Amino acid sequence: MIILENKRMERKGFDDLDRRKPSGAAVMRPELTTSLFRALFEEWARTGYAAISLERVATHAGAGKAAIYRRWPSKLEFACDAIRSVEVMRLGATDQGNLQADISEYVRATRAVFRHPLVRRIIPDLVAERLRSDELSVMLDSISAARRQFGHRLLNRAIARKELRPDIDKELALDFLFGPLYARMIVRGAKLTRTDLTRLVSALDAAIKSC
């Protein structure tokens, strides 16, 4: 979440820097790329994907529109790269020693992601856009695959520890792992207290063991 949460990003001098003409190939400054990503997320959360203005994004990042097209040939490529650049939908595979502790880490990390105001707006828009057009299907599939890959590692560790049966329905278990948080925090817009979190972890532990 570095890009989404770094609200104090240095913007001074971006116009001057971006107008410099390097010798040879254009120099893609990482700090400007980061600023463009954050500006894109803010615009996306405000307007929705379909109404994103790349000109407004560039202006908000303190750059010219050409700075975007030097990096990405289209809005879609820009958006896909921005999503890949952050940990919005990916989690580490830290082994906590047992299934319930692994579930707890997963749930707490996901809760932290879903609490971010930009994420709460962008994720539903991603889903809605997929229903209108196939343009974002690759991006959504990539997000889903990354999260489920983490989930598979979590389940495989539990199987190796003999906490789960080897023939467990992994796809159903992964649906359990992600679904309740998404439904509560994104669909319903509800909060999740620490007490709620503890109860959810216990319920998920029992549900996954029954798959």
mmCIF file of C-alpha atoms in Angstrom:
data_model
loop_
_atom_site.group_PDB
_atom_site.id
_atom_site.type_symbol
_atom_site.label_atom_id
_atom_site.label_comp_id
_atom_site.label_asym_id
_atom_site.label_seq_id
_atom_site.Cartn_x
_atom_site.Cartn_y
_atom_site.Cartn_z
ATOM 1 C CA MET A 1 0.000 0.000 0.000
ATOM 2 C CA ILE A 2 2.984 2.333 -0.287
ATOM 3 C CA ILE A 3 1.607 4.282 -3.228
ATOM 4 C CA LEU A 4 -1.936 4.641 -1.914
ATOM 5 C CA GLU A 5 -0.939 5.676 1.589
ATOM 6 C CA ASN A 6 1.986 8.014 0.839
ATOM 7 C CA LYS A 7 -0.045 11.205 0.973
ATOM 8 C CA ARG A 8 3.003 13.405 1.551
ATOM 9 C CA MET A 9 4.708 12.600 -1.716
ATOM 10 C CA GLU A 10 7.063 15.338 -2.866
ATOM 11 C CA ARG A 11 5.600 17.148 -5.890
ATOM 12 C CA LYS A 12 7.816 20.264 -6.009
ATOM 13 C CA GLY A 13 9.583 20.766 -9.272
ATOM 14 C CA PHE A 14 7.831 17.963 -11.214
ATOM 15 C CA ASP A 15 6.952 20.323 -14.100
ATOM 16 C CA ASP A 16 10.543 21.508 -14.485
ATOM 17 C CA LEU A 17 11.967 18.023 -14.146
ATOM 18 C CA ASP A 18 9.574 16.522 -16.676
ATOM 19 C CA ARG A 19 10.401 19.179 -19.266
ATOM 20 C CA ARG A 20 14.120 18.451 -19.186
ATOM 21 C CA LYS A 21 15.406 16.754 -22.319
ATOM 22 C CA PRO A 22 17.864 13.983 -21.455
ATOM 23 C CA SER A 23 20.444 12.996 -23.988
ATOM 24 C CA GLY A 24 19.679 9.738 -25.756
ATOM 25 C CA ALA A 25 16.627 7.781 -24.636
ATOM 26 C CA ALA A 26 14.086 9.460 -22.354
ATOM 27 C CA VAL A 27 14.776 8.941 -18.661
ATOM 28 C CA MET A 28 11.760 7.482 -16.843
ATOM 29 C CA ARG A 29 12.045 8.961 -13.373
ATOM 30 C CA PRO A 30 10.650 6.545 -10.776
ATOM 31 C CA GLU A 31 9.375 9.348 -8.536
ATOM 32 C CA LEU A 32 7.252 10.778 -11.334
ATOM 33 C CA THR A 33 5.904 7.330 -12.214
ATOM 34 C CA THR A 34 4.911 6.892 -8.571
ATOM 35 C CA SER A 35 3.214 10.287 -8.573
ATOM 36 C CA LEU A 36 1.315 9.404 -11.739
ATOM 37 C CA PHE A 37 0.104 6.148 -10.194
ATOM 38 C CA ARG A 38 -1.186 7.899 -7.102
ATOM 39 C CA ALA A 39 -2.878 10.607 -9.166
ATOM 40 C CA LEU A 40 -4.522 7.896 -11.259
ATOM 41 C CA PHE A 41 -5.884 6.129 -8.176
ATOM 42 C CA GLU A 42 -7.302 9.373 -6.808
ATOM 43 C CA GLU A 43 -8.947 10.224 -10.135
ATOM 44 C CA TRP A 44 -10.249 6.658 -10.489
ATOM 45 C CA ALA A 45 -11.802 6.709 -7.020
ATOM 46 C CA ARG A 46 -13.453 10.051 -7.763
ATOM 47 C CA THR A 47 -14.814 9.458 -11.267
ATOM 48 C CA GLY A 48 -14.791 5.727 -11.976
ATOM 49 C CA TYR A 49 -12.617 4.077 -14.625
ATOM 50 C CA ALA A 50 -14.702 5.064 -17.647
ATOM 51 C CA ALA A 51 -14.533 8.777 -16.829
ATOM 52 C CA ILE A 52 -10.817 8.959 -15.980
ATOM 53 C CA SER A 53 -9.158 11.957 -17.628
ATOM 54 C CA LEU A 54 -5.484 11.345 -18.293
ATOM 55 C CA GLU A 55 -4.989 15.082 -18.647
ATOM 56 C CA ARG A 56 -6.329 15.636 -15.122
ATOM 57 C CA VAL A 57 -4.193 12.761 -13.830
ATOM 58 C CA ALA A 58 -1.052 14.276 -15.354
ATOM 59 C CA THR A 59 -1.874 17.735 -14.009
ATOM 60 C CA HIS A 60 -2.520 16.365 -10.537
ATOM 61 C CA ALA A 61 0.830 14.570 -10.646
ATOM 62 C CA GLY A 62 2.582 17.790 -11.620
ATOM 63 C CA ALA A 63 3.451 16.619 -15.121
ATOM 64 C CA GLY A 64 2.377 16.924 -18.709
ATOM 65 C CA LYS A 65 0.148 14.396 -20.471
ATOM 66 C CA ALA A 66 3.151 13.329 -22.554
ATOM 67 C CA ALA A 67 4.689 11.899 -19.389
ATOM 68 C CA ILE A 68 1.933 9.286 -19.375
ATOM 69 C CA TYR A 69 2.203 8.339 -23.041
ATOM 70 C CA ARG A 70 5.974 7.996 -22.813
ATOM 71 C CA ARG A 71 5.350 5.226 -20.286
ATOM 72 C CA TRP A 72 2.084 3.583 -21.394
ATOM 73 C CA PRO A 73 0.399 3.378 -24.812
ATOM 74 C CA SER A 74 -3.134 3.486 -23.385
ATOM 75 C CA LYS A 75 -5.232 4.166 -20.309
ATOM 76 C CA LEU A 76 -5.726 0.431 -19.861
ATOM 77 C CA GLU A 77 -1.975 -0.263 -19.807
ATOM 78 C CA PHE A 78 -1.517 2.607 -17.381
ATOM 79 C CA ALA A 79 -4.233 1.257 -15.060
ATOM 80 C CA CYS A 80 -2.949 -2.328 -15.225
ATOM 81 C CA ASP A 81 0.589 -1.220 -14.401
ATOM 82 C CA ALA A 82 -0.674 0.913 -11.522
ATOM 83 C CA ILE A 83 -2.557 -2.027 -10.004
ATOM 84 C CA ARG A 84 0.474 -4.277 -10.380
ATOM 85 C CA SER A 85 2.678 -1.690 -8.688
ATOM 86 C CA VAL A 86 0.891 -1.828 -5.351
ATOM 87 C CA GLU A 87 0.001 -4.476 -2.815
ATOM 88 C CA VAL A 88 -3.739 -3.716 -3.061
ATOM 89 C CA MET A 89 -4.751 -7.299 -3.790
ATOM 90 C CA ARG A 90 -1.621 -9.295 -2.890
ATOM 91 C CA LEU A 91 -0.400 -10.516 0.452
ATOM 92 C CA GLY A 92 2.790 -12.084 1.725
ATOM 93 C CA ALA A 93 2.934 -15.777 2.516
ATOM 94 C CA THR A 94 4.110 -15.579 6.110
ATOM 95 C CA ASP A 95 3.807 -18.860 7.962
ATOM 96 C CA GLN A 96 2.261 -18.208 11.381
ATOM 97 C CA GLY A 97 2.602 -21.822 12.528
ATOM 98 C CA ASN A 98 -1.011 -22.989 12.403
ATOM 99 C CA LEU A 99 -4.102 -22.597 10.248
ATOM 100 C CA GLN A 100 -6.061 -20.260 12.502
ATOM 101 C CA ALA A 101 -3.088 -17.928 12.911
ATOM 102 C CA ASP A 102 -2.555 -17.916 9.129
ATOM 103 C CA ILE A 103 -6.236 -17.102 8.603
ATOM 104 C CA SER A 104 -5.984 -14.320 11.170
ATOM 105 C CA GLU A 105 -3.021 -12.745 9.369
ATOM 106 C CA TYR A 106 -4.818 -12.970 6.039
ATOM 107 C CA VAL A 107 -8.029 -11.455 7.396
ATOM 108 C CA ARG A 108 -6.270 -8.634 9.232
ATOM 109 C CA ALA A 109 -4.181 -7.716 6.178
ATOM 110 C CA THR A 110 -7.240 -7.792 3.925
ATOM 111 C CA ARG A 111 -9.188 -5.672 6.396
ATOM 112 C CA ALA A 112 -6.392 -3.088 6.344
ATOM 113 C CA VAL A 113 -6.576 -2.961 2.535
ATOM 114 C CA PHE A 114 -10.371 -2.666 2.464
ATOM 115 C CA ARG A 115 -10.325 0.167 4.994
ATOM 116 C CA HIS A 116 -8.426 2.421 2.616
ATOM 117 C CA PRO A 117 -10.845 5.004 1.131
ATOM 118 C CA LEU A 118 -9.450 4.733 -2.405
ATOM 119 C CA VAL A 119 -9.613 0.933 -2.396
ATOM 120 C CA ARG A 120 -13.216 0.982 -1.166
ATOM 121 C CA ARG A 121 -14.169 2.978 -4.256
ATOM 122 C CA ILE A 122 -11.917 1.424 -6.880
ATOM 123 C CA ILE A 123 -12.685 -2.263 -6.241
ATOM 124 C CA PRO A 124 -16.477 -1.985 -6.754
ATOM 125 C CA ASP A 125 -15.841 0.080 -9.883
ATOM 126 C CA LEU A 126 -13.541 -2.628 -11.236
ATOM 127 C CA VAL A 127 -16.286 -5.208 -10.811
ATOM 128 C CA ALA A 128 -18.919 -2.928 -12.347
ATOM 129 C CA GLU A 129 -16.730 -2.149 -15.343
ATOM 130 C CA ARG A 130 -16.209 -5.842 -15.977
ATOM 131 C CA LEU A 131 -19.967 -6.257 -16.294
ATOM 132 C CA ARG A 132 -20.081 -3.451 -18.869
ATOM 133 C CA SER A 133 -16.973 -4.356 -20.854
ATOM 134 C CA ASP A 134 -14.263 -7.003 -21.150
ATOM 135 C CA GLU A 135 -11.557 -4.333 -21.141
ATOM 136 C CA LEU A 136 -10.657 -4.859 -17.486
ATOM 137 C CA SER A 137 -11.058 -8.645 -17.408
ATOM 138 C CA VAL A 138 -7.304 -9.320 -17.606
ATOM 139 C CA MET A 139 -6.649 -6.943 -14.712
ATOM 140 C CA LEU A 140 -9.348 -8.482 -12.516
ATOM 141 C CA ASP A 141 -8.210 -12.009 -13.353
ATOM 142 C CA SER A 142 -4.661 -11.032 -12.363
ATOM 143 C CA ILE A 143 -5.830 -9.615 -9.023
ATOM 144 C CA SER A 144 -7.927 -12.677 -8.286
ATOM 145 C CA ALA A 145 -5.141 -15.065 -9.264
ATOM 146 C CA ALA A 146 -2.640 -13.313 -6.980
ATOM 147 C CA ARG A 147 -4.894 -13.533 -3.952
ATOM 148 C CA ARG A 148 -5.875 -17.115 -4.615
ATOM 149 C CA GLN A 149 -2.231 -18.069 -5.090
ATOM 150 C CA PHE A 150 -1.566 -16.782 -1.586
ATOM 151 C CA GLY A 151 -4.600 -18.710 -0.350
ATOM 152 C CA HIS A 152 -3.352 -21.919 -1.933
ATOM 153 C CA ARG A 153 -0.048 -21.552 -0.108
ATOM 154 C CA LEU A 154 -1.926 -21.027 3.149
ATOM 155 C CA LEU A 155 -4.010 -24.176 2.582
ATOM 156 C CA ASN A 156 -1.029 -26.253 1.464
ATOM 157 C CA ARG A 157 0.819 -25.389 4.650
ATOM 158 C CA ALA A 158 -2.184 -26.498 6.705
ATOM 159 C CA ILE A 159 -2.354 -29.768 4.753
ATOM 160 C CA ALA A 160 1.359 -30.361 5.355
ATOM 161 C CA ARG A 161 0.763 -29.769 9.071
ATOM 162 C CA LYS A 162 -2.135 -32.262 8.877
ATOM 163 C CA GLU A 163 -4.625 -29.611 9.968
ATOM 164 C CA LEU A 164 -6.604 -30.120 6.757
ATOM 165 C CA ARG A 165 -7.441 -33.176 4.682
ATOM 166 C CA PRO A 166 -5.409 -33.569 1.477
ATOM 167 C CA ASP A 167 -8.651 -33.811 -0.532
ATOM 168 C CA ILE A 168 -10.121 -30.557 0.800
ATOM 169 C CA ASP A 169 -12.137 -28.524 -1.723
ATOM 170 C CA LYS A 170 -9.589 -25.733 -2.060
ATOM 171 C CA GLU A 171 -11.667 -23.524 -4.328
ATOM 172 C CA LEU A 172 -14.561 -23.528 -1.862
ATOM 173 C CA ALA A 173 -12.153 -22.877 1.005
ATOM 174 C CA LEU A 174 -10.683 -19.881 -0.816
ATOM 175 C CA ASP A 175 -14.165 -18.495 -1.444
ATOM 176 C CA PHE A 176 -14.800 -18.701 2.287
ATOM 177 C CA LEU A 177 -11.498 -16.998 3.023
ATOM 178 C CA PHE A 178 -12.196 -13.916 0.923
ATOM 179 C CA GLY A 179 -15.976 -13.686 0.564
ATOM 180 C CA PRO A 180 -17.179 -12.597 4.028
ATOM 181 C CA LEU A 181 -14.797 -9.638 4.265
ATOM 182 C CA TYR A 182 -15.639 -8.466 0.747
ATOM 183 C CA ALA A 183 -19.368 -8.735 1.360
ATOM 184 C CA ARG A 184 -19.245 -6.906 4.657
ATOM 185 C CA MET A 185 -16.733 -4.153 3.967
ATOM 186 C CA ILE A 186 -17.065 -3.517 0.223
ATOM 187 C CA VAL A 187 -20.629 -4.522 -0.637
ATOM 188 C CA ARG A 188 -22.258 -3.373 2.604
ATOM 189 C CA GLY A 189 -19.728 -0.706 3.529
ATOM 190 C CA ALA A 190 -19.761 -1.909 7.133
ATOM 191 C CA LYS A 191 -16.954 -1.699 9.650
ATOM 192 C CA LEU A 192 -15.247 -4.681 11.215
ATOM 193 C CA THR A 193 -14.221 -4.324 14.851
ATOM 194 C CA ARG A 194 -11.506 -6.368 16.524
ATOM 195 C CA THR A 195 -14.195 -8.459 18.199
ATOM 196 C CA ASP A 196 -15.839 -9.045 14.810
ATOM 197 C CA LEU A 197 -12.458 -9.993 13.410
ATOM 198 C CA THR A 198 -11.811 -12.573 16.128
ATOM 199 C CA ARG A 199 -15.233 -14.146 15.614
ATOM 200 C CA LEU A 200 -14.753 -14.187 11.839
ATOM 201 C CA VAL A 201 -11.381 -15.936 12.114
ATOM 202 C CA SER A 202 -12.907 -18.670 14.309
ATOM 203 C CA ALA A 203 -15.829 -19.093 11.901
ATOM 204 C CA LEU A 204 -13.526 -19.287 8.875
ATOM 205 C CA ASP A 205 -11.290 -21.826 10.593
ATOM 206 C CA ALA A 206 -14.289 -24.081 11.223
ATOM 207 C CA ALA A 207 -15.754 -23.527 7.741
ATOM 208 C CA ILE A 208 -12.516 -24.275 5.911
ATOM 209 C CA LYS A 209 -11.933 -27.436 7.917
ATOM 210 C CA SER A 210 -15.359 -28.668 6.809
ATOM 211 C CA CYS A 211 -14.725 -28.138 3.082
#
